[in-house]
CSV table of C-alpha atoms in Angstrom, one decimal:
chain,number,residue,atom,x,y,z
A,1,MET,CA,14.6,12.3,28.4
A,2,THR,CA,11.2,14.4,27.8
A,3,LEU,CA,7.9,13.3,26.9
A,4,ALA,CA,8.2,14.8,23.8
A,5,GLN,CA,11.4,13.0,22.7
A,6,LEU,CA,9.7,9.9,24.2
A,7,ILE,CA,6.9,10.4,21.4
A,8,ALA,CA,9.1,11.4,18.7
A,9,GLN,CA,11.5,7.6,20.1
A,10,ALA,CA,8.5,5.9,19.1
A,11,ARG,CA,7.4,8.0,15.8
A,12,GLU,CA,11.0,6.6,14.9
A,13,ALA,CA,10.1,2.9,15.7
A,14,LEU,CA,6.7,3.3,14.3
A,15,ALA,CA,8.3,4.1,10.9
A,16,THR,CA,11.5,1.4,11.0
A,17,ALA,CA,7.8,-0.9,12.0
A,18,LEU,CA,6.5,-0.6,9.0
A,19,THR,CA,9.1,-0.4,6.8
A,20,ALA,CA,9.9,-3.6,7.9
A,21,ARG,CA,6.5,-4.9,7.7
A,22,GLN,CA,6.3,-3.6,3.9
A,23,GLN,CA,9.4,-5.6,3.1
A,24,GLU,CA,8.1,-8.7,4.7
A,25,GLN,CA,4.8,-8.2,2.7
A,26,ASP,CA,6.4,-7.6,-0.9
A,27,ALA,CA,8.5,-10.4,-0.1
A,28,LEU,CA,5.2,-12.4,0.3
A,29,VAL,CA,4.2,-11.4,-3.3
A,30,ALA,CA,7.3,-12.1,-4.8
A,31,LEU,CA,6.9,-15.6,-3.4
A,32,ARG,CA,3.7,-15.5,-4.9
A,33,SER,CA,5.0,-15.7,-8.4
A,34,ASP,CA,7.7,-18.0,-8.4
A,35,GLU,CA,6.5,-20.8,-9.8
A,36,THR,CA,8.9,-22.6,-8.6
A,37,LEU,CA,7.3,-21.8,-4.5
A,38,THR,CA,6.3,-24.6,-1.9
A,39,GLU,CA,3.7,-23.9,0.8
A,40,ASP,CA,6.2,-24.3,3.3
A,41,ALA,CA,7.8,-20.9,2.1
A,42,VAL,CA,5.1,-19.6,2.0
A,43,ARG,CA,3.5,-20.9,5.4
A,44,ASP,CA,7.0,-19.1,6.7
A,45,GLN,CA,7.2,-16.0,4.8
A,46,VAL,CA,3.9,-14.8,6.2
A,47,ALA,CA,4.6,-16.0,9.4
A,48,ARG,CA,8.0,-13.7,8.9
A,49,ARG,CA,5.0,-10.7,7.3
A,50,ASP,CA,2.5,-11.4,10.5
A,51,ALA,CA,5.0,-10.7,12.9
A,52,ALA,CA,6.0,-7.1,11.5
A,53,ASP,CA,2.6,-6.6,11.8
A,54,ALA,CA,2.1,-7.6,15.7
A,55,GLU,CA,5.2,-5.4,16.2
A,56,VAL,CA,3.7,-2.7,13.9
A,57,THR,CA,0.9,-2.8,16.4
A,58,ARG,CA,2.7,-2.9,19.7
A,59,ARG,CA,4.8,0.4,18.4
A,60,GLN,CA,1.4,1.5,17.5
A,61,ASP,CA,-0.1,0.9,21.6
A,62,ALA,CA,3.0,2.7,22.2
A,63,LEU,CA,2.7,6.0,20.5
A,64,ALA,CA,-0.9,6.5,21.5
A,65,GLU,CA,-0.6,5.5,24.9
A,66,LEU,CA,2.3,7.9,25.2
A,67,GLU,CA,0.0,10.4,22.7
A,68,THR,CA,-2.5,10.3,25.2
A,69,GLU,CA,-0.4,10.8,28.1
A,70,GLN,CA,1.0,14.3,26.5
A,71,ALA,CA,-2.9,15.4,26.2
A,72,ARG,CA,-3.3,14.6,28.8
A,73,GLU,CA,-0.1,16.6,30.5
A,74,VAL,CA,-1.2,19.8,28.4
A,75,GLU,CA,-5.1,19.9,29.7
A,76,LEU,CA,-3.4,19.7,33.1
A,77,ALA,CA,-1.1,22.5,32.4
A,78,ALA,CA,-4.0,24.4,30.7
A,79,LEU,CA,-5.9,23.5,33.5
A,80,GLN,CA,-3.6,24.4,36.1
A,81,ALA,CA,-3.6,27.8,34.5
A,82,ARG,CA,-7.1,29.0,35.1
A,83,THR,CA,-7.5,28.2,38.2
A,84,VAL,CA,-6.7,30.4,41.3
A,85,PRO,CA,-4.7,28.2,44.1
A,86,ALA,CA,-7.1,28.0,47.3
A,87,ALA,CA,-6.0,30.6,50.6
A,88,ILE,CA,-5.7,27.1,52.2
A,89,ARG,CA,-3.0,25.7,50.6
A,90,ALA,CA,-0.1,27.6,50.3
A,91,PRO,CA,1.5,27.6,47.7
A,92,ALA,CA,5.1,25.9,46.3
A,93,TYR,CA,7.5,28.6,45.3
A,94,ASP,CA,7.8,28.6,41.7
A,95,GLN,CA,4.3,28.9,41.7
A,96,VAL,CA,4.1,32.3,43.3
A,97,ALA,CA,4.9,35.5,41.2
A,98,ARG,CA,7.4,37.7,44.6
A,99,VAL,CA,7.0,41.2,43.6
A,100,GLY,CA,9.8,43.3,44.4
A,101,ALA,CA,11.4,40.5,45.2
A,102,GLU,CA,11.2,38.9,41.5
A,103,GLU,CA,11.5,40.1,37.9
A,104,ARG,CA,8.4,39.7,36.0
A,105,THR,CA,8.4,36.8,33.1
A,106,TYR,CA,7.9,39.7,30.2
A,107,ARG,CA,9.3,43.7,31.3
A,108,ALA,CA,7.5,46.1,29.4
A,109,ASP,CA,11.3,48.2,29.9
A,110,GLN,CA,13.8,44.9,27.7
A,111,ASP,CA,11.0,43.5,25.1
A,112,ARG,CA,9.2,46.8,24.4
A,113,ARG,CA,6.8,45.5,21.1
A,114,GLY,CA,6.6,42.4,23.5
A,115,GLN,CA,8.2,39.5,20.8
A,116,GLY,CA,8.5,37.5,24.0
A,117,PHE,CA,5.7,37.3,24.9
A,118,GLU,CA,4.5,36.5,21.3
A,119,ARG,CA,7.1,33.7,21.1
A,120,ASP,CA,5.7,32.0,24.2
A,121,VAL,CA,2.5,32.0,22.9
A,122,ALA,CA,3.2,30.4,20.1
A,123,ALA,CA,6.0,27.4,21.4
A,124,ALA,CA,3.4,26.9,23.7
A,125,PHE,CA,0.7,26.4,21.1
A,126,LEU,CA,3.4,23.7,19.6
A,127,GLY,CA,4.2,22.4,22.8
A,128,ASP,CA,7.0,23.2,24.5
A,129,TYR,CA,6.4,22.9,28.1
A,130,GLU,CA,8.9,26.0,29.4
A,131,ALA,CA,6.4,28.5,27.4
A,132,ARG,CA,3.6,27.3,28.9
A,133,ASP,CA,5.2,27.8,32.5
A,134,ARG,CA,6.1,31.2,31.5
A,135,LEU,CA,3.0,32.0,30.6
A,136,ALA,CA,1.5,30.9,33.8
A,137,ARG,CA,3.9,32.8,35.7
A,138,HIS,CA,3.2,35.6,33.6
A,139,MET,CA,-0.6,35.0,34.4
A,140,GLN,CA,0.0,35.1,38.3
A,141,GLU,CA,1.6,37.8,38.4
A,142,GLU,CA,-1.3,40.1,36.6
A,143,ARG,CA,-3.4,38.1,39.2
A,144,VAL,CA,-1.4,39.7,42.1
A,145,ASP,CA,-0.9,42.8,40.3
A,146,ARG,CA,-4.3,43.8,38.2
A,147,PRO,CA,-6.7,41.6,40.4
A,148,GLU,CA,-9.4,42.0,38.4
A,149,VAL,CA,-7.6,40.8,34.8
A,150,ALA,CA,-8.9,37.8,37.4
A,151,GLN,CA,-12.2,39.3,38.5
A,152,ARG,CA,-13.9,40.9,35.8
A,153,ALA,CA,-15.0,38.1,32.4
A,154,ALA,CA,-14.5,39.8,29.0
A,155,GLY,CA,-14.3,37.5,25.7
A,156,THR,CA,-11.6,37.7,23.5
A,157,GLY,CA,-13.6,39.9,20.7
A,158,ALA,CA,-12.5,42.5,24.1
A,159,PHE,CA,-8.8,42.6,23.2
A,160,THR,CA,-8.5,42.5,19.6
A,161,GLY,CA,-5.1,43.1,19.8
A,162,LEU,CA,-4.0,40.9,22.1
A,163,VAL,CA,-5.1,37.5,20.9
A,164,VAL,CA,-2.1,36.3,18.6
A,165,PRO,CA,-3.8,33.7,16.0
A,166,GLN,CA,-2.0,31.4,15.4
A,167,TYR,CA,-1.2,29.4,12.4
A,168,LEU,CA,-1.1,24.9,12.8
A,169,THR,CA,2.0,25.2,11.2
A,170,GLU,CA,2.7,21.7,12.2
A,171,LEU,CA,-0.7,20.6,10.2
A,172,TYR,CA,1.0,22.6,6.3
A,173,ALA,CA,-0.7,20.9,3.6
A,174,PRO,CA,1.9,20.0,0.9
A,175,ALA,CA,1.6,20.8,-2.4
A,176,THR,CA,0.0,17.3,-4.2
A,177,ALA,CA,2.8,15.6,-6.5
A,178,ALA,CA,2.6,11.5,-8.6
A,179,LEU,CA,6.3,11.4,-7.2
A,180,ARG,CA,8.2,8.2,-8.0
A,181,PRO,CA,6.5,5.5,-8.3
A,182,PHE,CA,7.7,3.9,-11.1
A,183,ALA,CA,11.7,4.8,-10.7
A,184,ASP,CA,11.1,3.0,-7.7
A,185,ALA,CA,10.1,-0.6,-8.8
A,186,ILE,CA,13.1,-0.9,-11.5
A,187,SER,CA,16.7,-1.6,-11.0
A,188,ARG,CA,18.6,0.7,-9.9
A,189,HIS,CA,22.6,1.4,-10.0
A,190,ASP,CA,25.0,3.7,-9.0
A,191,LEU,CA,25.8,6.9,-11.1
A,192,PRO,CA,29.7,6.4,-12.2
A,193,ALA,CA,31.4,8.8,-10.7
A,194,GLN,CA,32.5,10.8,-14.1
A,195,GLY,CA,30.7,11.5,-17.4
A,196,MET,CA,28.0,12.7,-19.3
A,197,SER,CA,26.7,9.2,-21.2
A,198,VAL,CA,26.8,5.8,-20.1
A,199,ASN,CA,27.5,3.0,-22.7
A,200,ILE,CA,26.7,-0.8,-23.1
A,201,SER,CA,27.3,-2.9,-25.2
A,202,ARG,CA,24.5,-5.2,-27.1
A,203,ILE,CA,25.7,-8.0,-29.0
A,204,THR,CA,23.0,-8.0,-31.7
A,205,THR,CA,24.4,-10.5,-33.9
A,206,ALA,CA,25.0,-13.5,-33.0
A,207,THR,CA,26.7,-16.5,-33.8
A,208,SER,CA,25.5,-19.7,-35.4
A,209,ALA,CA,24.8,-22.9,-35.3
A,210,ALA,CA,23.1,-25.4,-38.1
A,211,LEU,CA,22.5,-28.7,-39.0
A,212,GLN,CA,26.3,-30.6,-40.6
A,213,ALA,CA,24.9,-31.2,-45.1
A,214,SER,CA,27.1,-34.1,-44.7
A,215,GLU,CA,30.5,-35.1,-43.2
A,216,ASN,CA,33.0,-33.1,-43.6
A,217,THR,CA,31.4,-29.5,-45.1
A,218,SER,CA,31.7,-26.8,-44.0
A,219,VAL,CA,29.9,-26.3,-40.6
A,220,SER,CA,27.2,-23.0,-39.9
A,221,ASN,CA,29.8,-19.3,-38.8
A,222,THR,CA,28.4,-16.4,-38.2
A,223,ASP,CA,30.9,-13.8,-36.6
A,224,ILE,CA,29.3,-12.0,-33.7
A,225,ASP,CA,28.8,-7.9,-33.6
A,226,ASP,CA,28.0,-5.9,-30.8
A,227,THR,CA,26.2,-2.1,-31.4
A,228,LEU,CA,26.8,0.3,-28.3
A,229,LEU,CA,23.7,1.7,-26.7
A,230,THR,CA,24.5,5.7,-25.4
A,231,ILE,CA,22.3,6.8,-22.9
A,232,PRO,CA,22.6,10.3,-21.6
A,233,VAL,CA,23.3,11.6,-17.7
A,234,GLN,CA,20.5,14.0,-17.4
A,235,THR,CA,20.2,16.9,-15.3
A,236,ILE,CA,17.3,17.8,-12.5
A,237,ALA,CA,17.3,20.9,-11.1
A,238,GLY,CA,14.7,23.9,-9.6
A,239,GLN,CA,15.3,26.5,-7.8
A,240,GLN,CA,13.3,29.4,-5.2
A,241,THR,CA,14.7,32.7,-3.9
A,242,LEU,CA,13.5,32.9,-0.6
A,243,SER,CA,13.8,36.4,1.3
A,244,ARG,CA,16.1,36.6,4.8
A,245,GLN,CA,12.6,38.1,6.5
A,246,ALA,CA,10.9,34.6,5.7
A,247,ILE,CA,13.4,32.2,7.0
A,248,GLU,CA,14.0,34.1,10.1
A,249,ARG,CA,10.6,35.6,11.1
A,250,GLY,CA,8.5,33.3,9.3
A,251,ALA,CA,8.0,29.0,11.0
A,252,GLY,CA,9.9,26.3,9.0
A,253,VAL,CA,9.7,28.0,5.7
A,254,GLU,CA,12.7,26.7,4.6
A,255,PRO,CA,12.3,22.9,5.5
A,256,ILE,CA,8.8,23.6,4.0
A,257,VAL,CA,10.5,25.4,0.6
A,258,LEU,CA,13.0,22.1,0.2
A,259,LYS,CA,10.9,19.9,1.2
A,260,ASP,CA,9.0,21.0,-2.2
A,261,LEU,CA,11.6,21.0,-4.0
A,262,PHE,CA,12.8,17.0,-3.3
A,263,ARG,CA,9.1,15.9,-4.3
A,264,ARG,CA,8.8,17.9,-7.6
A,265,TYR,CA,12.2,16.0,-8.2
A,266,ALA,CA,11.2,13.0,-7.5
A,267,THR,CA,7.9,13.5,-10.0
A,268,THR,CA,10.0,15.3,-13.1
A,269,LEU,CA,12.1,12.0,-12.9
A,270,ASP,CA,9.5,9.5,-13.1
A,271,ASN,CA,7.7,11.5,-15.4
A,272,THR,CA,10.9,11.6,-17.6
A,273,LEU,CA,11.3,8.0,-17.3
A,274,ILE,CA,8.0,7.2,-18.6
A,275,ASN,CA,6.7,10.1,-20.9
A,276,GLN,CA,10.3,11.6,-22.5
A,277,ALA,CA,10.2,11.7,-25.8
A,278,THR,CA,12.3,9.0,-28.3
A,279,THR,CA,13.3,7.2,-24.8
A,280,GLY,CA,10.7,7.5,-22.7
A,281,LEU,CA,8.7,4.5,-21.4
A,282,ALA,CA,5.9,4.7,-24.1
A,283,ALA,CA,8.2,5.6,-26.5
A,284,SER,CA,10.2,2.5,-26.2
A,285,ALA,CA,7.4,0.1,-25.9
A,286,THR,CA,5.9,-1.6,-28.2
A,287,THR,CA,2.0,-1.1,-29.3
A,288,ILE,CA,-1.2,-3.2,-28.4
A,289,THR,CA,-4.2,-1.8,-29.6
A,290,TYR,CA,-7.0,-2.2,-27.4
A,291,THR,CA,-10.3,-0.8,-29.4
A,292,SER,CA,-14.0,-0.6,-28.1
A,293,GLY,CA,-16.4,1.9,-27.9
A,294,SER,CA,-17.9,-0.3,-24.7
A,295,PRO,CA,-14.6,-1.2,-22.4
A,296,THR,CA,-14.9,-3.4,-20.3
A,297,VAL,CA,-12.5,-4.8,-17.6
A,298,VAL,CA,-12.8,-8.8,-18.5
A,299,ALA,CA,-11.6,-7.5,-22.1
A,300,ALA,CA,-9.5,-5.7,-21.2
A,301,TYR,CA,-7.6,-8.3,-18.8
A,302,PRO,CA,-6.5,-10.6,-21.8
A,303,GLN,CA,-4.8,-7.3,-23.3
A,304,ILE,CA,-2.6,-7.3,-20.3
A,305,ILE,CA,-2.2,-10.8,-20.8
A,306,ALA,CA,-1.3,-10.3,-24.4
A,307,GLY,CA,1.4,-7.8,-23.2
A,308,LEU,CA,3.2,-10.4,-20.2
A,309,ALA,CA,3.3,-12.5,-23.7
A,310,GLY,CA,4.6,-10.1,-25.8
A,311,VAL,CA,7.5,-9.4,-23.1
A,312,GLU,CA,8.4,-13.5,-23.0
A,313,GLY,CA,8.7,-13.4,-26.5
A,314,ALA,CA,10.6,-10.6,-26.9
A,315,MET,CA,13.5,-11.1,-23.9
A,316,LEU,CA,13.6,-15.7,-24.2
A,317,ASP,CA,16.3,-17.0,-22.3
A,318,GLN,CA,16.5,-13.9,-20.7
A,319,ALA,CA,13.1,-13.1,-18.9
A,320,SER,CA,13.8,-12.9,-15.1
A,321,GLY,CA,10.2,-13.4,-14.6
A,322,GLU,CA,10.1,-10.5,-12.4
A,323,ASN,CA,7.5,-8.8,-14.7
A,324,ILE,CA,5.3,-5.6,-13.2
A,325,VAL,CA,2.2,-3.5,-14.9
A,326,VAL,CA,2.3,-0.1,-14.7
A,327,MET,CA,-0.9,1.7,-14.7
A,328,HIS,CA,-2.9,4.7,-13.9
A,329,SER,CA,-4.5,5.1,-10.3
A,330,ARG,CA,-7.9,5.5,-12.0
A,331,ARG,CA,-6.9,2.3,-14.7
A,332,TRP,CA,-6.7,0.7,-11.4
A,333,TYR,CA,-9.3,1.2,-9.5
A,334,TRP,CA,-11.3,0.4,-13.0
A,335,LEU,CA,-9.9,-2.7,-12.6
A,336,GLN,CA,-11.1,-3.3,-9.0
A,337,ASN,CA,-14.7,-2.3,-10.1
A,338,GLY,CA,-15.4,-5.0,-12.4
A,339,LEU,CA,-17.4,-7.8,-11.4
A,340,SER,CA,-18.0,-11.9,-13.8
A,341,SER,CA,-19.0,-14.6,-13.2
A,342,THR,CA,-16.0,-15.3,-14.6
A,343,TRP,CA,-13.1,-17.4,-13.6
A,344,PRO,CA,-9.4,-17.9,-15.3
A,345,LEU,CA,-9.2,-21.7,-16.9
A,346,ILE,CA,-5.6,-22.0,-15.2
A,347,SER,CA,-4.8,-21.4,-10.9
A,348,GLN,CA,-2.6,-19.3,-10.5
A,349,PRO,CA,0.0,-19.1,-6.8
A,350,GLY,CA,-1.7,-18.0,-4.2
A,351,ILE,CA,-4.1,-16.8,-6.0
A,352,ALA,CA,-7.7,-18.4,-5.7
A,353,ALA,CA,-10.1,-19.6,-8.9
A,354,GLN,CA,-12.7,-16.8,-8.3
A,355,MET,CA,-10.7,-13.6,-7.4
A,356,GLY,CA,-9.8,-11.0,-9.9
A,357,GLY,CA,-6.6,-10.3,-8.6
A,358,THR,CA,-5.9,-8.8,-5.0
A,359,ASN,CA,-5.6,-5.4,-3.6
A,360,LEU,CA,-2.8,-4.9,-1.2
A,361,ALA,CA,-4.3,-2.1,0.1
A,362,ASN,CA,-0.9,-0.3,0.0
A,363,THR,CA,-0.9,3.4,-0.2
A,364,TYR,CA,0.3,5.7,-2.7
A,365,GLY,CA,3.8,5.3,-3.7
A,366,SER,CA,4.0,2.1,-1.0
A,367,GLY,CA,5.5,0.4,-3.5
A,368,VAL,CA,3.4,-2.8,-5.3
A,369,ARG,CA,-0.6,-1.7,-4.6
A,370,GLY,CA,-2.4,-5.7,-5.5
A,371,VAL,CA,-1.3,-8.8,-7.8
A,372,LEU,CA,-3.2,-9.4,-10.9
A,373,PRO,CA,-4.9,-13.0,-11.7
A,374,ASN,CA,-2.0,-14.7,-13.3
A,375,GLY,CA,-0.4,-13.4,-9.8
A,376,THR,CA,1.6,-10.7,-11.8
A,377,PRO,CA,2.3,-7.2,-9.6
A,378,VAL,CA,1.0,-4.3,-10.2
A,379,VAL,CA,2.3,-0.6,-9.5
A,380,VAL,CA,0.4,2.8,-9.6
A,381,ASP,CA,2.0,5.4,-11.0
A,382,ASN,CA,0.1,8.5,-11.5
A,383,ASN,CA,2.7,10.1,-13.4
A,384,VAL,CA,1.1,7.9,-16.6
A,385,VAL,CA,-0.2,10.4,-18.6
A,386,THR,CA,-4.7,10.9,-19.1
A,387,ASN,CA,-4.8,12.6,-21.9
A,388,LEU,CA,-4.2,10.5,-25.0
A,389,GLY,CA,-5.9,9.5,-28.4
A,390,ALA,CA,-8.4,11.7,-30.3
A,391,GLY,CA,-10.6,12.6,-27.6
A,392,THR,CA,-7.3,13.4,-25.7
A,393,ASN,CA,-8.9,11.1,-22.4
A,394,GLN,CA,-6.9,7.9,-22.7
A,395,ASP,CA,-4.5,6.2,-20.6
A,396,GLU,CA,-1.9,3.7,-21.0
A,397,ILE,CA,-1.0,0.3,-19.5
A,398,TYR,CA,2.8,-0.5,-19.5
A,399,VAL,CA,4.5,-4.2,-19.0
A,400,VAL,CA,7.7,-4.5,-18.2
A,401,ASP,CA,10.0,-7.2,-16.8
A,402,ARG,CA,11.0,-4.4,-13.8
A,403,ASN,CA,14.6,-5.8,-14.5
A,404,GLU,CA,15.3,-4.7,-17.9
A,405,CYS,CA,14.2,-1.2,-17.2
A,406,HIS,CA,17.6,0.3,-15.9
A,407,LEU,CA,18.1,3.2,-13.5
A,408,TRP,CA,21.5,5.2,-12.9
A,409,GLU,CA,21.1,7.6,-10.0
A,410,ASP,CA,23.9,10.0,-7.7
A,411,SER,CA,23.5,7.6,-4.3
A,412,ASN,CA,23.7,11.7,-2.7
A,413,ALA,CA,20.4,12.7,-5.1
A,414,PRO,CA,19.2,15.1,-5.2
A,415,MET,CA,21.8,18.1,-3.6
A,416,TYR,CA,20.7,20.8,-1.9
A,417,ILE,CA,22.5,24.6,-3.1
A,418,ARG,CA,22.0,26.7,-0.1
A,419,ALA,CA,23.3,30.0,-2.0
A,420,GLU,CA,23.7,33.6,0.0
A,421,GLN,CA,25.5,35.2,-1.8
A,422,PRO,CA,24.2,36.1,-5.1
A,423,ALA,CA,21.1,37.2,-3.9
A,424,ALA,CA,22.8,39.4,-0.4
A,425,ALA,CA,22.2,42.8,-1.8
A,426,SER,CA,18.5,42.2,-1.8
A,427,LEU,CA,18.8,39.8,1.3
A,428,GLY,CA,18.0,37.1,-0.4
A,429,VAL,CA,18.7,33.0,-0.6
A,430,LEU,CA,19.1,30.8,-3.1
A,431,MET,CA,17.9,27.6,-2.8
A,432,VAL,CA,18.5,24.7,-5.9
A,433,VAL,CA,18.2,21.3,-5.4
A,434,TYR,CA,19.4,19.1,-8.4
A,435,GLY,CA,20.9,15.5,-9.4
A,436,TYR,CA,22.4,13.4,-12.3
A,437,ALA,CA,20.6,10.6,-13.6
A,438,ALA,CA,20.5,8.4,-16.8
A,439,TYR,CA,17.7,5.8,-17.5
A,440,THR,CA,17.1,2.8,-20.7
A,441,HIS,CA,14.6,0.3,-21.4
A,442,SER,CA,16.0,-0.6,-24.4
A,443,ARG,CA,18.5,-2.9,-23.4
A,444,TYR,CA,16.5,-5.3,-24.7
A,445,SER,CA,13.2,-3.5,-26.3
A,446,HIS,CA,10.8,-5.8,-24.8
A,447,ALA,CA,8.8,-3.8,-23.0
A,448,GLN,CA,5.2,-3.1,-24.0
A,449,LYS,CA,1.9,-0.9,-24.2
A,450,ILE,CA,-2.1,-1.7,-24.5
A,451,THR,CA,-3.8,1.6,-25.2
A,452,GLY,CA,-6.8,2.7,-27.7
A,453,THR,CA,-10.3,3.6,-27.1
A,454,GLY,CA,-10.1,1.0,-24.1
A,455,LEU,CA,-8.5,2.9,-21.9
A,456,VAL,CA,-10.4,6.0,-22.3
A,457,ALA,CA,-11.3,8.0,-19.1
A,458,PRO,CA,-13.1,4.9,-17.5
A,459,ALA,CA,-16.9,4.9,-16.3
A,460,PHE,CA,-17.8,2.9,-12.4
A,461,THR,CA,-20.3,0.6,-14.0
A,462,GLY,CA,-18.7,-2.5,-12.6
A,463,ALA,CA,-18.4,-4.3,-15.8
């Protein structure tokens, strides 16, 4: 196994360890929001989280050691390519250019345009050790055939046509995307294999029970009735046509474009869940208006508590207790900037009374970002719009029971079509990414949103 393969293996192991650690952390957050938790349960979960932390550290150290070793090998290979062996020491057989007995590494009669040399220059830069060996042999051959190359000093400016520019393809900067934090936080189901709608029966007229007026008189009687909730299956798709030249002669063009299409798909799905007219979270939530000409964190926090009260008031015995607060990143950082000497009168499990909540220091899109003073998890999602209100500078905060926001997706979504025939006459390759999804926040109409002038673009003043 090569060093590059070992490094790839170590990176996969580190990614697995990070995922396991995040799962333990999420479990700890969920446990702390449980009113029936015990100190032993929390202590055990903390121990599991710490063990996952230790595994991440171990994997980090192993990867760092391999990368350091690789960097040293690259350094030595470069040094070897620059160094002329001493005359008193016989070079190894495969380190000698044997003119007349062996063919040159790069031959003009076989590759007039020097494409093999250019490919090896690019491959060597990306870590291909065989390409580096071929380039090193070529330099030795040049020293034998043209010793003046090694004896004279000249900078790259003297070889404008021979110094090949390099592109750091592994460090390309993808277009930013809001992705799907909210979609990943709610209740997800497999989309049925057929049909373009999903139907749910909702009991909208309940039975009744009442005090009997007197003996042998009629008791309360109400006929139960339901209403069908019909949820459409929607299609999300995007396409891109690439020239065959870009695919065949470019470096990683197709996977880069495909990855970007996947990111646009995820962002559109999440944006639809939040902002679609009539059925999106913003449209279906009950409004709590926070009006203020000088908004403060201390004044905004009670509005969120009012939202939580509204969720439980709507859900009653069907409330799962797994509530989340969804907000834009600017609102999350504004909440963190608030300073106050006022503490909650009721303490919460796992959160000190002096704390205004807990920041879990997770990166964007990696799940729960923090916990509010009452223990409610926060999901940060930049698909929350920030152009609302008369001044087009307001955002909203959403409070939901995560188990009552439902998303149906195909387990294989998004799908990928690569079609060469439609644009064959122009040497084009059509790439299409698509998928089907259905969602509802209205199985129980419970969602709450805080909106109003108190949520204008935040000023980070510590208040």
